[in-house]
Amino acid sequence: MRTYIFAIGGTGARVLRSLTMLLASGVEGTDTGKEIIPIVIDYDGDNGDTKRTQDVLEKYQKIHSAAYGNKILDHQEHYFCTPMKSLRELIDDETILSQNVRYGIPLERMDKETTYSGYIDYSSLNISNGTLPTRRLLECLYSTEPAKDDQNEENLKAELHMKLYHGFRGCPNIGCVVTKQLLDNDALNQLPGLIQEGDKVFIIGSIFGGTGASGIPMLLDFFKSGKYEESFNNNKVGVLAVTPYFNLNRVDDKKSPIDSNTFIAKTKAALTAYEETVYQTADAVYMVGDDKVAQPFENIEGGTRQKNSANVVELVGAMMAIDFMRKDDSSLEHSFFEFGLQNNHDSTTPLVYGDFYEQTTKSYFDPMTRYVIFKHFCQQYVFKKQWAASDYFVGNDSGLEKNNPFFDNLEAFYKEFELWITELEDRKYRPLKLFNLNEDSYDKLLEYRNLEDCIKEMNIRQYMSESCGDPSKKDDGSNNAEKYEGHPEELFFVNAYNALCRIQTDINKQSSKNKKSDK
């Protein structure tokens, strides 16, 4: 089964980045039988968030391919186990998607100099061809300020003459016109032949800006009411509508067209419009946002400098994507889902493990805990390449030589994960504090539990080695080293998963003891 995930705009890309981190952690619902096709749609050709997400996707795909590309057995909730492919890999036609397209759909008639007026051919509207009334109507609907200001710089207050290369800058009225081009996009029109019965589609975007608010209903129409409607009758289509969760710094108020004071009004307008469109056609609608948006961010209209720090709202959005993937089709009949906290604080108090409901902590945070411990073990022991002969799970006997590029890719991805976690934690507004990544001691890695010598490197090594090479330690008498012979990277993750599940049992026992002693 495949899930085609359309990540629209900067918000969509950031949610996709968080989703990739959850997939790497092997959270509940991940499965080698559930392939993901990420498709980024962003009219900002140089968007830093989009480029960073694409880099993370590429790193993830290399690791998964090395470990599970020729999988022997099906795996659930193992590290990096969910397969991922780019749309380019499914469309073997360079005339539709070139080799250098990684995870997006290229947009036609768009370059760095394209303006909205040029896109709609505004200059051709005149008296002689009878289109002057259309020209006058456009001048009533959009600001006609010139593209350049008095200093010969781009006039960011211009609408009709706005350059489109950095997106729609919070103007869904422009976005709705431009996004219509996707309906005729050659790559998108390959989907009726690619999407099979049982596959799903999930569309992610914000509804308080321009790109997402216009892109969500357009894509939904493509799948549910367009010319290919009958092709997708047996496919569930879900939507994640992200409502406001940040403000923007108004230092450059006079120059920027993006005004966070209008976010709520735009959201209300979008929701009103969605009542007759999205709500009626989507099989599932997820909504997440945060009304405690006290902390402003730098107002950057787009481009390479737009690299916003990870936000807990984006993490929750990623959880919703996984929830949609793992739900049975029978539970996706025009359903609506929201996310709530068990405890809600002011905007500067860190969110911690206990602020979330058990369904969230068990499904997402506990697997992330095991992943963080395993990451720490790799960095402290495996990547240092000081392997002992008794460690069956590494070394030449296992097929994992010390210079295996698998470890280089894994180490590079861990650095991306650490950056993501750090961004979630080091915020003035809505910090999420789960881990202490700078601690050397395993027992101090978890912010929310006092483990007191519960986790040791030697325990992890022992559990991994027993899983790999000592059949007497396994109830069924099997030996993973024999079962996965010739697939050392897969064996490494299988042993890690088994070992960290046993570590989780040790953690739970220690936590129970701590609770009893507290009483």
Short mmCIF file of C-alpha atoms in Angstrom, two decimals:
data_model
loop_
_atom_site.label_atom_id
_atom_site.label_comp_id
_atom_site.label_asym_id
_atom_site.label_seq_id
_atom_site.Cartn_x
_atom_site.Cartn_y
_atom_site.Cartn_z
CA MET A 1 0.00 0.00 0.00
CA ARG A 2 1.20 3.49 -0.83
CA THR A 3 0.35 6.86 0.65
CA TYR A 4 0.95 9.84 -1.62
CA ILE A 5 1.72 12.79 0.64
CA PHE A 6 1.37 16.23 -0.93
CA ALA A 7 3.25 18.78 1.17
CA ILE A 8 2.18 22.25 0.04
CA GLY A 9 4.26 25.34 0.78
CA GLY A 10 6.67 25.96 3.63
CA THR A 11 4.34 24.56 6.29
CA GLY A 12 3.80 21.37 4.29
CA ALA A 13 7.56 20.93 3.88
CA ARG A 14 8.18 21.40 7.62
CA VAL A 15 5.50 18.86 8.54
CA LEU A 16 7.12 16.44 6.08
CA ARG A 17 10.48 17.00 7.77
CA SER A 18 8.97 16.05 11.14
CA LEU A 19 7.26 13.06 9.55
CA THR A 20 10.62 11.78 8.28
CA MET A 21 12.02 11.93 11.82
CA LEU A 22 9.08 9.91 13.15
CA LEU A 23 9.52 7.31 10.41
CA ALA A 24 13.19 6.98 11.31
CA SER A 25 12.19 6.39 14.94
CA GLY A 26 9.94 3.47 14.00
CA VAL A 27 6.85 4.92 15.67
CA GLU A 28 3.59 3.01 15.86
CA GLY A 29 2.11 2.51 12.41
CA THR A 30 5.39 2.33 10.50
CA ASP A 31 5.65 -0.74 8.31
CA THR A 32 7.76 -2.08 5.45
CA GLY A 33 4.48 -2.68 3.62
CA LYS A 34 3.37 0.97 3.73
CA GLU A 35 5.29 2.95 1.16
CA ILE A 36 5.30 6.75 1.15
CA ILE A 37 5.54 8.93 -1.95
CA PRO A 38 6.38 12.48 -0.75
CA ILE A 39 5.47 15.21 -3.24
CA VAL A 40 6.49 18.76 -2.38
CA ILE A 41 4.59 21.58 -4.06
CA ASP A 42 6.09 25.00 -3.45
CA TYR A 43 6.07 27.97 -5.77
CA ASP A 44 9.01 29.43 -3.85
CA GLY A 45 11.80 27.97 -5.96
CA ASP A 46 14.55 28.74 -3.43
CA ASN A 47 12.65 28.02 -0.21
CA GLY A 48 15.11 27.00 2.49
CA ASP A 49 12.58 24.86 4.37
CA THR A 50 11.76 22.91 1.22
CA LYS A 51 15.40 22.29 0.31
CA ARG A 52 16.23 21.16 3.85
CA THR A 53 13.29 18.75 3.84
CA GLN A 54 14.33 17.30 0.50
CA ASP A 55 17.85 16.72 1.84
CA VAL A 56 16.45 14.88 4.87
CA LEU A 57 14.21 12.75 2.63
CA GLU A 58 17.20 11.81 0.50
CA LYS A 59 19.27 10.77 3.53
CA TYR A 60 16.38 8.71 4.89
CA GLN A 61 15.88 6.96 1.56
CA LYS A 62 19.56 5.96 1.34
CA ILE A 63 19.45 4.39 4.79
CA HIS A 64 16.19 2.54 4.17
CA SER A 65 17.40 1.28 0.81
CA ALA A 66 20.63 -0.09 2.33
CA ALA A 67 18.81 -1.84 5.18
CA TYR A 68 15.51 -2.98 3.68
CA GLY A 69 15.87 -2.65 -0.08
CA ASN A 70 15.86 -6.44 -0.43
CA LYS A 71 13.96 -7.18 2.75
CA ILE A 72 13.64 -10.81 3.81
CA LEU A 73 10.81 -10.35 6.30
CA ASP A 74 8.15 -7.77 6.90
CA HIS A 75 8.94 -5.34 9.72
CA GLN A 76 6.73 -3.14 11.85
CA GLU A 77 7.99 -0.23 13.92
CA HIS A 78 11.65 -0.89 13.18
CA TYR A 79 14.04 2.00 12.58
CA PHE A 80 13.79 3.48 9.07
CA CYS A 81 11.52 0.61 8.02
CA THR A 82 8.89 2.55 6.02
CA PRO A 83 9.85 2.56 2.32
CA MET A 84 9.93 5.86 0.48
CA LYS A 85 10.17 6.73 -3.20
CA SER A 86 10.18 9.94 -5.15
CA LEU A 87 7.58 10.51 -7.84
CA ARG A 88 10.45 10.56 -10.34
CA GLU A 89 11.21 6.92 -9.52
CA LEU A 90 7.64 5.97 -10.41
CA ILE A 91 7.52 8.02 -13.61
CA ASP A 92 10.25 6.68 -15.85
CA ASP A 93 10.00 9.43 -18.41
CA GLU A 94 12.45 12.34 -18.53
CA THR A 95 10.11 14.33 -20.75
CA ILE A 96 7.69 14.49 -17.80
CA LEU A 97 10.11 14.65 -14.86
CA SER A 98 13.82 15.22 -15.35
CA GLN A 99 16.46 13.29 -13.44
CA ASN A 100 17.32 16.28 -11.23
CA VAL A 101 13.76 16.51 -9.85
CA ARG A 102 13.86 14.84 -6.47
CA TYR A 103 10.64 15.15 -4.48
CA GLY A 104 8.60 17.85 -6.16
CA ILE A 105 6.47 18.66 -9.16
CA PRO A 106 8.03 21.29 -11.44
CA LEU A 107 5.80 24.24 -12.24
CA GLU A 108 5.38 25.46 -15.78
CA ARG A 109 5.68 29.10 -16.86
CA MET A 110 7.55 29.96 -13.66
CA ASP A 111 11.00 31.50 -13.39
CA LYS A 112 12.66 34.13 -11.23
CA GLU A 113 11.20 37.00 -13.24
CA THR A 114 7.61 35.74 -13.59
CA THR A 115 5.05 38.22 -12.24
CA TYR A 116 1.38 37.65 -11.61
CA SER A 117 0.46 40.15 -14.33
CA GLY A 118 2.75 38.35 -16.75
CA TYR A 119 1.32 34.98 -15.78
CA ILE A 120 -2.27 36.05 -16.56
CA ASP A 121 -1.16 38.03 -19.64
CA TYR A 122 -2.45 41.30 -18.19
CA SER A 123 -0.66 43.44 -20.78
CA SER A 124 -2.75 41.99 -23.62
CA LEU A 125 -6.02 43.29 -22.13
CA ASN A 126 -7.05 46.43 -24.05
CA ILE A 127 -9.81 48.23 -25.95
CA SER A 128 -8.90 46.88 -29.37
CA ASN A 129 -9.58 43.24 -28.48
CA GLY A 130 -12.58 43.96 -26.26
CA THR A 131 -10.95 42.88 -22.99
CA LEU A 132 -10.69 46.29 -21.31
CA PRO A 133 -13.51 45.45 -18.81
CA THR A 134 -11.46 42.46 -17.62
CA ARG A 135 -8.44 44.72 -17.17
CA ARG A 136 -10.50 47.16 -15.10
CA LEU A 137 -11.86 44.32 -12.97
CA LEU A 138 -8.34 43.07 -12.20
CA GLU A 139 -7.30 46.57 -11.21
CA CYS A 140 -10.19 46.65 -8.75
CA LEU A 141 -9.32 43.25 -7.26
CA TYR A 142 -5.55 43.67 -6.87
CA SER A 143 -3.15 46.39 -5.83
CA THR A 144 -1.66 47.99 -8.94
CA GLU A 145 1.46 49.35 -7.27
CA PRO A 146 4.52 49.03 -9.53
CA ALA A 147 6.86 46.05 -9.23
CA LYS A 148 9.76 48.36 -8.23
CA ASP A 149 9.79 50.90 -5.41
CA ASP A 150 11.52 54.28 -5.29
CA GLN A 151 14.87 52.61 -4.48
CA ASN A 152 14.48 50.36 -7.55
CA GLU A 153 13.96 47.34 -5.31
CA GLU A 154 11.10 44.87 -5.52
CA ASN A 155 7.92 46.45 -4.20
CA LEU A 156 6.55 43.79 -1.85
CA LYS A 157 3.24 45.63 -1.58
CA ALA A 158 2.52 45.01 -5.25
CA GLU A 159 -0.07 42.32 -5.99
CA LEU A 160 -0.89 42.51 -9.67
CA HIS A 161 2.80 42.87 -10.49
CA MET A 162 4.09 40.60 -7.72
CA LYS A 163 6.94 38.25 -8.57
CA LEU A 164 5.79 34.68 -7.99
CA TYR A 165 9.12 32.92 -7.55
CA HIS A 166 8.92 33.16 -3.76
CA GLY A 167 5.32 32.03 -3.53
CA PHE A 168 2.10 33.96 -3.00
CA ARG A 169 3.14 35.71 0.24
CA GLY A 170 -0.10 35.21 2.06
CA CYS A 171 -2.36 36.03 -0.91
CA PRO A 172 -4.67 33.05 -1.54
CA ASN A 173 -6.62 35.11 -4.11
CA ILE A 174 -3.52 35.01 -6.30
CA GLY A 175 -2.67 31.44 -5.32
CA CYS A 176 -6.06 30.11 -6.42
CA VAL A 177 -5.48 31.39 -9.96
CA VAL A 178 -1.91 30.14 -10.30
CA THR A 179 -2.41 26.70 -8.71
CA LYS A 180 -4.98 25.86 -11.37
CA GLN A 181 -2.04 25.13 -13.66
CA LEU A 182 -1.35 21.95 -11.69
CA LEU A 183 -4.54 20.40 -13.05
CA ASP A 184 -2.84 20.27 -16.46
CA ASN A 185 0.57 19.24 -15.10
CA ASP A 186 1.92 16.20 -16.94
CA ALA A 187 3.38 14.65 -13.78
CA LEU A 188 0.18 15.02 -11.78
CA ASN A 189 -1.83 13.54 -14.63
CA GLN A 190 0.24 10.35 -14.42
CA LEU A 191 -1.31 9.54 -11.05
CA PRO A 192 -4.47 7.82 -12.37
CA GLY A 193 -2.19 5.16 -13.83
CA LEU A 194 0.00 4.91 -10.72
CA ILE A 195 -2.40 4.97 -7.78
CA GLN A 196 -3.86 1.53 -7.16
CA GLU A 197 -6.85 0.34 -5.19
CA GLY A 198 -6.16 0.69 -1.48
CA ASP A 199 -3.58 3.47 -1.89
CA LYS A 200 -4.22 6.70 0.00
CA VAL A 201 -3.62 10.40 -0.59
CA PHE A 202 -2.84 12.93 2.16
CA ILE A 203 -2.69 16.67 1.49
CA ILE A 204 -0.87 18.98 3.93
CA GLY A 205 -0.94 22.77 3.95
CA SER A 206 -1.58 25.84 6.05
CA ILE A 207 -4.83 27.72 5.54
CA PHE A 208 -3.69 31.12 6.80
CA GLY A 209 -1.34 31.98 3.94
CA GLY A 210 -1.47 31.76 0.17
CA THR A 211 0.05 28.53 -1.14
CA GLY A 212 -1.58 25.99 1.16
CA ALA A 213 -4.99 27.66 1.37
CA SER A 214 -5.29 27.64 -2.42
CA GLY A 215 -3.57 24.31 -3.03
CA ILE A 216 -5.62 22.11 -0.67
CA PRO A 217 -9.02 22.50 -2.40
CA MET A 218 -7.44 22.39 -5.85
CA LEU A 219 -5.76 19.02 -5.19
CA LEU A 220 -8.83 17.67 -3.45
CA ASP A 221 -10.92 18.55 -6.51
CA PHE A 222 -8.41 16.73 -8.70
CA PHE A 223 -8.90 13.49 -6.77
CA LYS A 224 -12.55 13.75 -5.83
CA SER A 225 -14.45 15.74 -8.44
CA GLY A 226 -12.23 16.26 -11.46
CA LYS A 227 -11.99 14.39 -14.74
CA TYR A 228 -10.23 11.50 -12.98
CA GLU A 229 -12.84 11.19 -10.21
CA GLU A 230 -13.79 7.62 -11.18
CA SER A 231 -10.13 6.55 -11.14
CA PHE A 232 -9.87 7.33 -7.43
CA ASN A 233 -13.22 5.96 -6.19
CA ASN A 234 -11.44 3.32 -4.12
CA ASN A 235 -8.83 5.64 -2.64
CA LYS A 236 -9.17 7.54 0.61
CA VAL A 237 -8.08 11.18 0.50
CA GLY A 238 -7.26 13.02 3.73
CA VAL A 239 -6.45 16.66 4.43
CA LEU A 240 -4.35 18.26 7.14
CA ALA A 241 -5.36 21.91 7.48
CA VAL A 242 -2.86 23.79 9.65
CA THR A 243 -4.30 26.87 11.34
CA PRO A 244 -2.14 29.75 12.69
CA TYR A 245 0.61 28.71 15.06
CA PHE A 246 3.09 31.58 14.83
CA ASN A 247 3.28 35.34 14.41
CA LEU A 248 5.68 37.38 12.32
CA ASN A 249 7.94 40.22 13.32
CA ARG A 250 6.51 43.49 12.02
CA VAL A 251 9.79 45.43 11.86
CA ASP A 252 9.51 45.54 8.08
CA ASP A 253 5.79 46.21 8.11
CA LYS A 254 5.97 48.90 5.47
CA LYS A 255 7.67 46.63 2.96
CA SER A 256 6.15 43.18 3.56
CA PRO A 257 2.80 42.02 2.18
CA ILE A 258 2.60 39.26 4.81
CA ASP A 259 0.72 40.51 7.85
CA SER A 260 0.23 38.01 10.66
CA ASN A 261 -2.59 40.21 11.99
CA THR A 262 -4.64 38.91 9.07
CA PHE A 263 -3.96 35.21 9.75
CA ILE A 264 -7.13 34.67 11.77
CA ALA A 265 -9.32 36.47 9.23
CA LYS A 266 -7.81 34.43 6.40
CA THR A 267 -8.32 31.22 8.38
CA LYS A 268 -11.97 32.04 9.00
CA ALA A 269 -12.47 32.80 5.32
CA ALA A 270 -10.80 29.52 4.31
CA LEU A 271 -12.83 27.48 6.79
CA THR A 272 -16.05 29.07 5.58
CA ALA A 273 -15.17 28.20 1.99
CA TYR A 274 -14.12 24.67 3.01
CA GLU A 275 -17.58 23.97 4.47
CA GLU A 276 -18.94 23.65 0.95
CA THR A 277 -15.85 22.07 -0.60
CA VAL A 278 -13.23 20.30 1.53
CA TYR A 279 -15.59 19.14 4.29
CA GLN A 280 -17.96 17.63 1.76
CA THR A 281 -15.42 15.73 -0.32
CA ALA A 282 -12.46 14.73 1.88
CA ASP A 283 -12.62 11.34 3.57
CA ALA A 284 -10.79 12.68 6.62
CA VAL A 285 -9.98 16.22 7.74
CA TYR A 286 -7.31 16.78 10.39
CA MET A 287 -6.80 20.17 11.99
CA VAL A 288 -3.99 21.43 14.18
CA GLY A 289 -2.91 24.88 15.27
CA ASP A 290 -2.07 26.88 18.34
CA ASP A 291 -3.75 30.03 19.56
CA LYS A 292 -0.83 30.83 21.90
CA VAL A 293 1.20 32.53 19.18
CA ALA A 294 2.96 35.11 21.32
CA GLN A 295 6.49 34.63 19.97
CA PRO A 296 7.11 36.38 16.64
CA PHE A 297 9.52 35.13 14.00
CA GLU A 298 11.53 37.10 11.48
CA ASN A 299 9.35 38.07 8.54
CA ILE A 300 11.00 36.47 5.51
CA GLU A 301 8.84 36.28 2.40
CA GLY A 302 10.73 33.30 1.02
CA GLY A 303 14.01 32.21 -0.50
CA THR A 304 17.02 30.41 0.93
CA ARG A 305 16.89 32.37 4.21
CA GLN A 306 13.48 30.93 5.09
CA LYS A 307 14.52 28.12 7.43
CA ASN A 308 12.13 28.24 10.35
CA SER A 309 12.91 26.21 13.45
CA ALA A 310 10.86 23.08 14.01
CA ASN A 311 7.61 23.56 15.92
CA VAL A 312 5.55 21.14 18.00
CA VAL A 313 2.53 21.90 15.79
CA GLU A 314 4.44 20.50 12.81
CA LEU A 315 5.34 17.42 14.86
CA VAL A 316 1.68 16.89 15.72
CA GLY A 317 0.81 17.33 12.04
CA ALA A 318 3.27 14.55 11.23
CA MET A 319 1.57 12.33 13.83
CA MET A 320 -1.73 13.00 12.09
CA ALA A 321 -0.26 11.88 8.76
CA ILE A 322 0.78 8.57 10.33
CA ASP A 323 -2.62 8.24 12.01
CA PHE A 324 -4.25 8.58 8.59
CA MET A 325 -1.91 5.98 7.10
CA ARG A 326 -2.64 3.35 9.72
CA LYS A 327 -6.42 3.83 9.95
CA ASP A 328 -8.69 1.31 8.26
CA ASP A 329 -10.68 2.64 5.33
CA SER A 330 -13.91 1.95 7.26
CA SER A 331 -12.98 4.61 9.83
CA LEU A 332 -12.34 7.23 7.15
CA GLU A 333 -15.82 8.24 6.09
CA HIS A 334 -15.95 12.04 6.14
CA SER A 335 -14.29 12.02 9.57
CA PHE A 336 -12.86 14.99 11.46
CA PHE A 337 -9.91 14.85 13.83
CA GLU A 338 -8.28 17.37 16.16
CA PHE A 339 -5.36 17.10 18.56
CA GLY A 340 -5.52 18.10 22.21
CA LEU A 341 -3.14 18.31 25.15
CA GLN A 342 -3.71 16.81 28.57
CA ASN A 343 -2.13 19.90 30.12
CA ASN A 344 -1.85 23.26 28.39
CA HIS A 345 0.53 25.92 29.66
CA ASP A 346 1.38 29.48 28.83
CA SER A 347 3.39 29.94 25.67
CA THR A 348 6.83 30.00 27.35
CA THR A 349 6.50 26.98 29.65
CA PRO A 350 8.04 23.86 28.05
CA LEU A 351 5.73 21.06 27.05
CA VAL A 352 6.91 17.78 28.59
CA TYR A 353 6.08 14.09 28.36
CA GLY A 354 3.31 14.24 30.97
CA ASP A 355 1.46 17.03 29.16
CA PHE A 356 0.36 14.62 26.43
CA TYR A 357 -2.24 11.87 26.58
CA GLU A 358 -1.08 8.26 26.88
CA GLN A 359 -2.15 7.51 23.31
CA THR A 360 0.42 10.04 22.10
CA THR A 361 3.24 9.08 24.46
CA LYS A 362 2.87 5.35 23.81
CA SER A 363 2.53 5.61 20.03
CA TYR A 364 5.10 8.32 19.33
CA PHE A 365 7.26 9.42 22.26
CA ASP A 366 8.21 5.98 23.62
CA PRO A 367 9.49 4.84 20.20
CA MET A 368 11.37 8.13 19.91
CA THR A 369 12.90 7.39 23.32
CA ARG A 370 14.20 4.04 22.11
CA TYR A 371 15.50 5.71 18.98
CA VAL A 372 17.37 8.40 20.95
CA ILE A 373 19.01 5.74 23.15
CA PHE A 374 20.02 3.75 20.06
CA LYS A 375 21.35 6.92 18.39
CA HIS A 376 23.41 7.62 21.49
CA PHE A 377 24.75 4.06 21.47
CA CYS A 378 25.78 4.33 17.82
CA GLN A 379 27.54 7.63 18.39
CA GLN A 380 29.26 6.51 21.57
CA TYR A 381 30.25 3.04 20.42
CA VAL A 382 29.40 1.88 16.89
CA PHE A 383 30.60 4.93 14.96
CA LYS A 384 33.87 4.93 16.91
CA LYS A 385 34.54 1.51 15.37
CA GLN A 386 35.98 0.01 18.56
CA TRP A 387 34.11 -3.25 18.22
CA ALA A 388 34.70 -6.25 20.43
CA ALA A 389 34.94 -9.78 19.04
CA SER A 390 31.97 -10.81 21.17
CA ASP A 391 29.70 -8.30 19.42
CA TYR A 392 28.10 -10.51 16.81
CA PHE A 393 26.02 -7.66 15.40
CA VAL A 394 28.98 -5.71 13.95
CA GLY A 395 32.32 -6.58 12.43
CA ASN A 396 33.42 -8.47 9.35
CA ASP A 397 31.67 -11.65 10.47
CA SER A 398 28.34 -9.82 10.28
CA GLY A 399 29.19 -8.27 6.92
CA LEU A 400 29.36 -4.73 8.35
CA GLU A 401 32.88 -3.52 7.66
CA LYS A 402 34.05 -0.43 9.49
CA ASN A 403 34.11 1.69 6.34
CA ASN A 404 30.58 0.76 5.29
CA PRO A 405 28.86 3.88 3.84
CA PHE A 406 25.71 2.75 5.68
CA PHE A 407 27.23 4.05 8.90
CA ASP A 408 28.23 7.35 7.28
CA ASN A 409 24.66 7.93 6.10
CA LEU A 410 23.27 6.94 9.49
CA GLU A 411 25.63 9.31 11.28
CA ALA A 412 24.67 12.16 8.93
CA PHE A 413 20.97 11.54 9.53
CA TYR A 414 21.48 11.52 13.30
CA LYS A 415 22.93 15.01 13.04
CA GLU A 416 19.79 16.14 11.22
CA PHE A 417 17.67 14.54 13.93
CA GLU A 418 19.65 16.27 16.68
CA LEU A 419 19.18 19.62 14.95
CA TRP A 420 15.44 18.98 14.71
CA ILE A 421 15.16 18.03 18.40
CA THR A 422 17.25 21.04 19.41
CA GLU A 423 14.99 23.36 17.43
CA LEU A 424 11.94 21.93 19.19
CA GLU A 425 13.57 22.44 22.59
CA ASP A 426 15.39 25.76 22.20
CA ARG A 427 12.38 27.96 21.61
CA LYS A 428 11.11 30.96 23.51
CA TYR A 429 7.64 30.01 22.40
CA ARG A 430 6.14 26.51 22.78
CA PRO A 431 9.33 24.57 23.56
CA LEU A 432 9.02 20.78 23.70
CA LYS A 433 11.45 19.20 26.15
CA LEU A 434 11.75 15.41 26.00
CA PHE A 435 15.45 14.61 25.86
CA ASN A 436 18.86 15.78 27.08
CA LEU A 437 20.93 15.11 23.98
CA ASN A 438 24.09 16.69 25.40
CA GLU A 439 24.28 14.22 28.29
CA ASP A 440 26.86 11.42 28.09
CA SER A 441 25.04 9.21 30.58
CA TYR A 442 22.24 7.08 29.16
CA ASP A 443 20.30 7.49 32.38
CA LYS A 444 20.13 11.25 31.88
CA LEU A 445 19.10 11.20 28.23
CA LEU A 446 15.41 11.33 29.15
CA GLU A 447 14.18 14.61 30.57
CA TYR A 448 11.07 13.05 32.08
CA ARG A 449 12.45 9.99 33.91
CA ASN A 450 15.05 9.35 36.59
CA LEU A 451 16.53 6.01 35.58
CA GLU A 452 19.40 5.53 38.06
CA ASP A 453 21.80 3.20 36.24
CA CYS A 454 18.97 1.52 34.37
CA ILE A 455 20.66 1.79 30.95
CA LYS A 456 24.25 0.81 30.26
CA GLU A 457 26.19 0.44 27.05
CA MET A 458 27.12 -3.11 28.01
CA ASN A 459 23.41 -4.00 28.34
CA ILE A 460 22.63 -2.75 24.84
CA ARG A 461 25.63 -4.64 23.43
CA GLN A 462 24.58 -7.77 25.26
CA TYR A 463 20.97 -7.60 24.10
CA MET A 464 22.00 -6.94 20.48
CA SER A 465 24.54 -9.78 20.49
CA GLU A 466 22.11 -12.23 22.05
CA SER A 467 19.52 -11.37 19.44
CA CYS A 468 22.04 -11.88 16.69
CA GLY A 469 24.26 -14.82 17.46
CA ASP A 470 23.11 -16.91 20.42
CA PRO A 471 20.09 -19.09 19.60
CA SER A 472 19.91 -20.38 23.16
CA LYS A 473 18.67 -16.96 24.21
CA LYS A 474 15.69 -17.05 21.84
CA ASP A 475 12.47 -18.87 22.64
CA ASP A 476 12.04 -20.28 19.13
CA GLY A 477 15.66 -21.36 18.79
CA SER A 478 16.21 -19.16 15.76
CA ASN A 479 19.37 -17.23 15.06
CA ASN A 480 19.10 -13.81 13.45
CA ALA A 481 22.62 -14.04 12.06
CA GLU A 482 21.52 -17.05 10.02
CA LYS A 483 18.08 -15.66 9.18
CA TYR A 484 19.50 -12.42 7.76
CA GLU A 485 22.68 -13.78 6.22
CA GLY A 486 23.74 -11.52 3.38
CA HIS A 487 21.64 -8.62 4.73
CA PRO A 488 23.88 -7.13 7.45
CA GLU A 489 22.29 -3.66 7.53
CA GLU A 490 18.83 -5.15 7.99
CA LEU A 491 20.20 -7.46 10.67
CA PHE A 492 21.72 -4.46 12.45
CA PHE A 493 18.35 -2.68 12.68
CA VAL A 494 16.53 -5.88 13.66
CA ASN A 495 18.94 -6.48 16.52
CA ALA A 496 18.76 -2.84 17.56
CA TYR A 497 14.97 -2.99 17.66
CA ASN A 498 14.98 -6.16 19.76
CA ALA A 499 17.64 -4.79 22.11
CA LEU A 500 15.89 -1.47 22.66
CA CYS A 501 12.57 -3.21 23.32
CA ARG A 502 14.32 -5.06 26.15
CA ILE A 503 15.82 -1.76 27.33
CA GLN A 504 12.29 -0.32 27.32
CA THR A 505 11.24 -3.15 29.63
CA ASP A 506 14.12 -2.26 31.96
CA ILE A 507 13.05 1.39 31.87
CA ASN A 508 9.46 0.50 32.71
CA LYS A 509 10.58 -1.65 35.65
CA GLN A 510 12.79 1.14 36.98
CA SER A 511 9.99 3.67 36.57
CA SER A 512 7.61 1.43 38.52
CA LYS A 513 10.15 1.16 41.34
CA ASN A 514 10.56 4.94 41.37
CA LYS A 515 6.79 5.43 41.60
CA LYS A 516 6.54 3.01 44.53
CA SER A 517 9.41 4.69 46.37
CA ASP A 518 7.82 8.10 45.83
CA LYS A 519 4.68 6.88 47.60
#
